[in-house]
Amino acid sequence: MLSRVAQTLRSGARVASPVAGALRNSFTVVQEATPRLNRCELYVPGTQAKIIPKAAKSAADVVVMDLEDSVAIGEKEVARKNVIQALKEVDFGNKTVAVRINGLYSHHMYRDVVDIIEQAGERCDVFIVPMVGVDKDVYMADALVSQVEEAVGRKKKIGFGLIIEATMGMMNVNSIAAASKRNESLHFGVADYSASTKSRTTNIGGPNKLYGVLTDKDGDKPRDFVWGDPWHYAMSRIVVAARANGLRPVDGPFGDIGDPDGYRAQCNRGAALGMEGKWAIHPSQVAIANEVFSPGEAEVTQARRVLEAMEKAQREGLGAVSLDGKLVDIASIKQADAIVKKAEAIAAMN
Ligand code: GLV
Ligand code: MG
């Protein structure tokens, strides 16, 4: 039996119905955002008209055509025209199609919104809004998008993916996450974030050799320097704000495209924290993100075993049992269910 999310994804519908019901972690019920696969978001500069159809054929769940930071100021109009043409002409199949519009700090933002909604039909699913600093930024974007959608009689509402990439946005991440019904995902923009915190790096994502600890002195034994993850706090904060509001947390870029092992490590630690997926800034990163953010066969088999053990326990009136010598209880059902549902949704899309 397919879960409701799998059925929804298979039918191609993008309704705002809850995934497997709403989350009941309190008396307050969290409604989940429009369900979409979000393992990998492939970014393509809006100036690269020839590459957009290739991205549309890639294995990424989401294609993001960029009008913001990969586009020079003098190229903004050309990029916008390319993106509008692609939205009208390119076959994106069942992918989620997104456009990263310019931020509210720039007059290019309103023109991106107006022209795309007025001229590009209904194929754009999501606007990625960069540099969100306060909840009113989302309110403003929502108001503008709503007005243009209404004026043209658009049937499908555009969703929002919000990039948290400055200290102000991080400070206000909770209210930003709750600011609009259009919100679907929060993204960690590590490059701008590190600039905003004045971190000592010029890399985009990845570790930092300055960030680590020396193990304690132990006689004359050599001491180890153990690297830490400088982005742990920021990522965790985004995961919590997103999940508490039914949104998908998505990790941002990893700039070293010649280091697939480093990228895989970044994906793994994001998945371990609860991230739904990661950006790819090069096609070579797509397969890695897809693999890491899809539950593996062994993981799914184990999750099904947990569900079976708990079904049996509950038939016997027990709330907790031992499986392979480890405790499983009612919380384990929720953990296992999330893994099985994600695997079903992925299977339904492939
Ligand atoms: C993305 O926009 C970033 O700044 O990392
Ligand atoms: Mg940025």
Short mmCIF file of C-alpha atoms and ligand atoms in Angstrom, two decimals:
data_model
loop_
_atom_site.label_atom_id
_atom_site.label_comp_id
_atom_site.label_asym_id
_atom_site.label_seq_id
_atom_site.Cartn_x
_atom_site.Cartn_y
_atom_site.Cartn_z
CA MET A 1 0.00 0.00 0.00
CA LEU A 2 1.41 3.39 -0.92
CA SER A 3 1.23 6.07 1.72
CA ARG A 4 -0.76 9.21 0.99
CA VAL A 5 2.36 11.16 0.15
CA ALA A 6 3.44 8.54 -2.38
CA GLN A 7 0.01 8.60 -4.00
CA THR A 8 0.03 12.38 -4.11
CA LEU A 9 3.47 12.47 -5.70
CA ARG A 10 2.57 9.77 -8.23
CA SER A 11 -0.53 11.63 -9.33
CA GLY A 12 1.59 14.74 -9.84
CA ALA A 13 -0.77 16.75 -7.67
CA ARG A 14 0.83 19.48 -5.60
CA VAL A 15 -1.87 19.97 -3.07
CA ALA A 16 -1.21 21.29 0.40
CA SER A 17 -2.48 18.15 2.03
CA PRO A 18 -0.51 16.95 5.02
CA VAL A 19 2.12 14.25 4.49
CA ALA A 20 0.97 11.17 6.37
CA GLY A 21 -1.27 13.41 8.42
CA ALA A 22 -0.15 16.35 10.41
CA LEU A 23 2.63 16.07 12.99
CA ARG A 24 1.33 15.66 16.52
CA ASN A 25 4.15 16.64 18.80
CA SER A 26 2.07 18.89 21.02
CA PHE A 27 -1.55 19.98 21.35
CA THR A 28 -0.50 22.30 18.52
CA VAL A 29 -0.66 20.46 15.23
CA VAL A 30 2.01 21.16 12.62
CA GLN A 31 0.73 20.96 9.07
CA GLU A 32 3.39 19.80 6.61
CA ALA A 33 4.11 21.86 3.49
CA THR A 34 3.31 20.69 -0.04
CA PRO A 35 5.15 17.38 -0.36
CA ARG A 36 8.03 17.28 -2.84
CA LEU A 37 11.19 15.29 -3.25
CA ASN A 38 14.00 17.58 -2.23
CA ARG A 39 17.15 15.45 -2.15
CA CYS A 40 19.09 17.50 -4.62
CA GLU A 41 18.58 21.03 -5.97
CA LEU A 42 20.63 21.68 -9.09
CA TYR A 43 21.44 25.36 -9.60
CA VAL A 44 21.85 26.79 -13.10
CA PRO A 45 22.73 30.44 -13.73
CA GLY A 46 19.90 32.12 -15.65
CA THR A 47 22.47 33.35 -18.16
CA GLN A 48 23.23 29.75 -19.25
CA ALA A 49 20.25 29.24 -21.56
CA LYS A 50 21.84 26.19 -23.22
CA ILE A 51 22.45 24.41 -19.93
CA ILE A 52 18.88 24.71 -18.61
CA PRO A 53 17.50 21.89 -20.85
CA LYS A 54 20.39 19.67 -19.69
CA ALA A 55 19.55 20.38 -16.05
CA ALA A 56 15.93 19.51 -16.87
CA LYS A 57 17.14 16.05 -17.98
CA SER A 58 19.34 15.53 -14.92
CA ALA A 59 18.43 13.31 -12.00
CA ALA A 60 17.99 16.25 -9.61
CA ASP A 61 14.61 16.48 -7.87
CA VAL A 62 14.61 20.26 -8.16
CA VAL A 63 16.08 22.54 -10.84
CA VAL A 64 16.73 26.08 -9.68
CA MET A 65 17.28 28.70 -12.35
CA ASP A 66 19.22 31.50 -10.72
CA LEU A 67 18.66 35.21 -11.20
CA GLU A 68 20.60 36.29 -8.11
CA ASP A 69 24.25 35.80 -7.23
CA SER A 70 25.48 33.81 -10.24
CA VAL A 71 24.22 36.58 -12.53
CA ALA A 72 26.21 39.80 -12.94
CA ILE A 73 24.28 43.06 -12.55
CA GLY A 74 24.55 43.86 -16.25
CA GLU A 75 23.08 40.44 -17.17
CA LYS A 76 19.97 40.51 -14.99
CA GLU A 77 17.54 41.26 -17.80
CA VAL A 78 18.98 38.71 -20.21
CA ALA A 79 18.92 36.06 -17.49
CA ARG A 80 15.28 36.83 -16.65
CA LYS A 81 14.29 36.53 -20.32
CA ASN A 82 16.13 33.19 -20.61
CA VAL A 83 14.36 31.85 -17.55
CA ILE A 84 10.95 32.94 -18.83
CA GLN A 85 11.62 31.28 -22.16
CA ALA A 86 12.78 28.08 -20.45
CA LEU A 87 9.68 28.01 -18.26
CA LYS A 88 7.56 28.19 -21.41
CA GLU A 89 9.52 25.82 -23.63
CA VAL A 90 11.67 23.33 -21.72
CA ASP A 91 10.19 19.98 -20.71
CA PHE A 92 11.05 19.62 -17.02
CA GLY A 93 9.09 16.37 -16.67
CA ASN A 94 7.98 15.74 -13.11
CA LYS A 95 10.70 17.86 -11.54
CA THR A 96 10.06 20.70 -9.18
CA VAL A 97 10.99 23.85 -11.04
CA ALA A 98 12.24 26.80 -9.04
CA VAL A 99 13.60 30.26 -9.76
CA ARG A 100 15.91 32.03 -7.35
CA ILE A 101 14.71 35.59 -7.63
CA ASN A 102 16.74 38.58 -6.52
CA GLY A 103 16.55 39.58 -2.88
CA LEU A 104 14.43 42.30 -1.35
CA TYR A 105 17.57 44.43 -1.16
CA SER A 106 17.42 44.90 -4.95
CA HIS A 107 14.95 46.52 -7.36
CA HIS A 108 15.42 43.49 -9.62
CA MET A 109 13.27 41.51 -7.21
CA TYR A 110 9.88 43.00 -8.06
CA ARG A 111 10.57 42.77 -11.79
CA ASP A 112 11.53 39.09 -11.45
CA VAL A 113 8.24 38.35 -9.69
CA VAL A 114 6.05 40.38 -12.02
CA ASP A 115 7.58 39.22 -15.30
CA ILE A 116 7.79 35.54 -14.39
CA ILE A 117 4.20 35.31 -13.18
CA GLU A 118 2.82 37.46 -16.00
CA GLN A 119 4.80 35.92 -18.86
CA ALA A 120 5.93 32.38 -18.00
CA GLY A 121 2.74 30.40 -17.55
CA GLU A 122 2.28 28.03 -14.61
CA ARG A 123 5.41 25.84 -14.72
CA CYS A 124 7.32 27.65 -11.96
CA ASP A 125 6.55 25.79 -8.73
CA VAL A 126 8.71 27.66 -6.24
CA PHE A 127 10.46 31.00 -5.82
CA ILE A 128 13.68 30.71 -3.88
CA VAL A 129 13.93 33.97 -1.94
CA PRO A 130 17.49 34.84 -0.91
CA MET A 131 18.72 36.91 2.05
CA VAL A 132 15.56 36.72 4.11
CA GLY A 133 16.25 38.74 7.26
CA VAL A 134 12.92 39.28 9.01
CA ASP A 135 9.42 37.80 8.73
CA LYS A 136 8.21 41.00 7.03
CA ASP A 137 10.46 40.19 4.07
CA VAL A 138 8.37 37.07 3.51
CA TYR A 139 5.16 39.05 4.04
CA MET A 140 6.21 41.54 1.38
CA ALA A 141 7.15 38.81 -1.10
CA ASP A 142 3.87 37.00 -0.37
CA ALA A 143 1.84 40.18 -0.92
CA LEU A 144 3.56 40.96 -4.22
CA VAL A 145 3.30 37.39 -5.53
CA SER A 146 -0.36 37.21 -4.45
CA GLN A 147 -1.24 40.41 -6.29
CA VAL A 148 0.37 39.33 -9.54
CA GLU A 149 -1.05 35.80 -9.33
CA GLU A 150 -4.52 37.22 -8.79
CA ALA A 151 -4.16 39.73 -11.61
CA VAL A 152 -3.28 37.02 -14.14
CA GLY A 153 -5.68 34.43 -12.70
CA ARG A 154 -2.92 31.94 -11.93
CA LYS A 155 -4.39 28.60 -10.83
CA LYS A 156 -1.47 27.23 -8.86
CA LYS A 157 0.09 29.18 -6.00
CA ILE A 158 3.86 29.55 -6.09
CA GLY A 159 5.63 28.14 -3.02
CA PHE A 160 8.56 29.77 -1.23
CA GLY A 161 11.99 28.36 -0.43
CA LEU A 162 13.70 30.84 1.88
CA ILE A 163 17.47 31.16 2.11
CA ILE A 164 18.81 31.85 5.59
CA GLU A 165 22.20 33.31 4.85
CA ALA A 166 22.91 36.21 7.17
CA THR A 167 23.04 36.68 10.91
CA MET A 168 19.76 38.63 10.87
CA GLY A 169 17.92 35.81 9.13
CA MET A 170 19.44 33.29 11.52
CA MET A 171 18.39 35.36 14.52
CA ASN A 172 14.80 35.52 13.20
CA VAL A 173 14.63 32.07 11.64
CA ASN A 174 11.66 30.91 13.72
CA SER A 175 9.34 33.77 12.81
CA ILE A 176 10.55 33.64 9.18
CA ALA A 177 9.66 29.95 8.98
CA ALA A 178 6.13 30.72 10.20
CA ALA A 179 5.60 33.85 8.09
CA SER A 180 3.60 32.53 5.13
CA LYS A 181 1.48 29.60 4.01
CA ARG A 182 3.59 29.62 0.84
CA ASN A 183 6.68 28.56 2.80
CA GLU A 184 7.92 25.10 1.86
CA SER A 185 11.60 24.99 2.71
CA LEU A 186 14.46 26.73 4.50
CA HIS A 187 17.93 26.69 2.92
CA PHE A 188 21.31 27.24 4.50
CA GLY A 189 23.27 29.74 2.38
CA VAL A 190 26.65 29.00 3.89
CA ALA A 191 28.69 31.37 1.70
CA ASP A 192 26.80 34.54 2.50
CA TYR A 193 26.31 33.36 6.07
CA SER A 194 30.05 33.04 6.65
CA ALA A 195 30.52 36.52 5.18
CA SER A 196 27.84 37.85 7.50
CA THR A 197 29.40 36.33 10.61
CA LYS A 198 32.86 37.42 9.39
CA SER A 199 34.09 33.83 9.63
CA ARG A 200 37.75 33.39 8.72
CA THR A 201 37.26 31.64 5.40
CA THR A 202 36.92 32.27 1.69
CA ASN A 203 35.59 28.77 0.95
CA ILE A 204 31.97 27.97 0.13
CA GLY A 205 30.93 25.42 2.76
CA GLY A 206 33.17 22.63 3.95
CA PRO A 207 35.35 22.40 7.03
CA ASN A 208 37.87 24.96 8.25
CA LYS A 209 41.28 23.92 9.45
CA LEU A 210 41.13 26.59 12.15
CA TYR A 211 38.05 25.00 13.71
CA GLY A 212 39.02 22.10 15.91
CA VAL A 213 40.38 21.10 19.29
CA LEU A 214 43.62 19.61 20.52
CA THR A 215 43.17 16.51 22.63
CA ASP A 216 44.36 16.81 26.25
CA LYS A 217 48.01 16.41 27.17
CA ASP A 218 48.80 12.83 28.11
CA GLY A 219 52.45 12.60 29.11
CA ASP A 220 54.65 12.62 26.03
CA LYS A 221 52.04 11.06 23.76
CA PRO A 222 51.36 12.99 20.55
CA ARG A 223 48.17 15.03 20.71
CA ASP A 224 45.51 14.85 18.02
CA PHE A 225 43.93 17.88 16.39
CA VAL A 226 40.26 16.98 15.84
CA TRP A 227 38.40 19.00 13.22
CA GLY A 228 34.89 20.18 14.08
CA ASP A 229 32.04 21.27 11.82
CA PRO A 230 31.85 25.08 11.93
CA TRP A 231 28.33 24.99 10.46
CA HIS A 232 26.78 22.64 12.98
CA TYR A 233 24.94 25.29 15.00
CA ALA A 234 23.58 27.12 11.97
CA MET A 235 22.40 23.92 10.31
CA SER A 236 20.79 22.59 13.47
CA ARG A 237 18.99 25.84 14.03
CA ILE A 238 17.58 25.75 10.50
CA VAL A 239 16.55 22.10 10.86
CA VAL A 240 14.64 22.86 14.06
CA ALA A 241 12.89 25.98 12.72
CA ALA A 242 11.97 24.21 9.49
CA ARG A 243 10.70 20.96 10.98
CA ALA A 244 8.78 22.76 13.73
CA ASN A 245 6.87 24.56 10.99
CA GLY A 246 6.38 21.59 8.65
CA LEU A 247 9.02 22.84 6.18
CA ARG A 248 11.92 20.98 4.55
CA PRO A 249 15.42 22.03 5.68
CA VAL A 250 17.89 21.97 2.78
CA ASP A 251 21.64 22.35 3.04
CA GLY A 252 23.27 24.84 0.68
CA PRO A 253 26.31 24.82 -1.60
CA PHE A 254 29.69 23.06 -1.39
CA GLY A 255 32.06 24.98 -3.61
CA ASP A 256 34.86 22.45 -4.16
CA ILE A 257 33.44 20.66 -7.17
CA GLY A 258 36.66 18.66 -7.56
CA ASP A 259 36.12 16.98 -4.17
CA PRO A 260 33.26 14.46 -4.41
CA ASP A 261 34.33 12.75 -1.18
CA GLY A 262 34.17 16.06 0.68
CA TYR A 263 30.74 16.72 -0.82
CA ARG A 264 29.53 13.26 0.22
CA ALA A 265 30.74 13.86 3.78
CA GLN A 266 28.84 17.16 3.85
CA CYS A 267 25.69 15.40 2.59
CA ASN A 268 26.04 12.65 5.20
CA ARG A 269 26.36 15.01 8.13
CA GLY A 270 23.38 17.03 6.83
CA ALA A 271 21.27 13.88 6.50
CA ALA A 272 22.27 12.82 10.02
CA LEU A 273 21.03 16.17 11.38
CA GLY A 274 17.69 15.94 9.57
CA MET A 275 18.34 17.91 6.39
CA GLU A 276 16.09 16.83 3.52
CA GLY A 277 18.67 17.43 0.81
CA LYS A 278 21.47 19.62 -0.48
CA TRP A 279 22.21 21.99 -3.32
CA ALA A 280 24.33 20.88 -6.24
CA ILE A 281 26.27 23.61 -7.99
CA HIS A 282 27.65 21.13 -10.54
CA PRO A 283 25.96 18.14 -12.23
CA SER A 284 28.62 15.80 -10.79
CA GLN A 285 27.17 16.42 -7.30
CA VAL A 286 23.63 15.30 -8.17
CA ALA A 287 24.06 11.52 -7.95
CA ILE A 288 25.86 11.80 -4.62
CA ALA A 289 23.12 13.90 -3.02
CA ASN A 290 20.41 11.62 -4.41
CA GLU A 291 22.14 8.58 -2.98
CA VAL A 292 22.86 10.00 0.45
CA PHE A 293 19.42 11.56 0.94
CA SER A 294 17.57 8.37 -0.10
CA PRO A 295 17.22 5.85 2.70
CA GLY A 296 19.29 2.77 1.81
CA GLU A 297 17.85 -0.73 1.51
CA ALA A 298 19.29 -1.89 4.85
CA GLU A 299 17.91 1.22 6.57
CA VAL A 300 14.42 0.63 5.13
CA THR A 301 14.49 -3.07 6.03
CA GLN A 302 15.47 -2.21 9.60
CA ALA A 303 12.74 0.46 9.79
CA ARG A 304 10.15 -2.10 8.62
CA ARG A 305 11.40 -4.53 11.28
CA VAL A 306 10.90 -1.84 13.92
CA LEU A 307 7.35 -1.21 12.67
CA GLU A 308 6.56 -4.95 12.69
CA ALA A 309 8.02 -5.37 16.19
CA MET A 310 5.94 -2.47 17.47
CA GLU A 311 2.75 -3.70 15.76
CA LYS A 312 3.23 -7.03 17.53
CA ALA A 313 4.02 -5.25 20.82
CA GLN A 314 0.91 -3.14 20.59
CA ARG A 315 -1.26 -6.19 19.84
CA GLU A 316 0.10 -7.61 23.08
CA GLY A 317 -0.64 -4.37 24.93
CA LEU A 318 3.03 -3.35 25.27
CA GLY A 319 4.41 0.14 24.58
CA ALA A 320 8.05 -0.93 24.35
CA VAL A 321 9.98 -4.08 23.45
CA SER A 322 13.50 -5.17 22.72
CA LEU A 323 14.65 -5.68 19.11
CA ASP A 324 18.15 -7.05 18.54
CA GLY A 325 18.90 -6.23 22.17
CA LYS A 326 17.88 -2.56 21.77
CA LEU A 327 14.84 -0.75 23.12
CA VAL A 328 12.16 0.23 20.63
CA ASP A 329 9.09 2.15 21.71
CA ILE A 330 6.39 4.45 20.36
CA ALA A 331 8.96 7.10 19.33
CA SER A 332 10.65 4.37 17.27
CA ILE A 333 7.45 4.03 15.23
CA LYS A 334 7.72 7.70 14.22
CA GLN A 335 11.42 7.37 13.35
CA ALA A 336 10.86 4.22 11.30
CA ASP A 337 7.73 5.56 9.65
CA ALA A 338 9.60 8.65 8.38
CA ILE A 339 12.22 6.43 6.73
CA VAL A 340 9.67 4.08 5.13
CA LYS A 341 7.49 6.97 3.89
CA LYS A 342 10.46 8.72 2.34
CA ALA A 343 11.52 5.52 0.55
CA GLU A 344 7.96 5.08 -0.77
CA ALA A 345 7.83 8.66 -2.01
CA ILE A 346 11.14 8.23 -3.84
CA ALA A 347 9.96 4.95 -5.38
CA ALA A 348 6.76 6.61 -6.53
CA MET A 349 8.71 9.33 -8.34
CA ASN A 350 11.11 6.96 -10.12
C1 GLV B 1 24.03 30.79 -1.16
O1 GLV B 1 23.37 31.64 -1.66
C2 GLV B 1 25.09 31.05 -0.27
O2 GLV B 1 25.33 32.23 0.00
O3 GLV B 1 25.72 30.09 0.19
MG MG B 2 23.95 33.62 -1.07
#
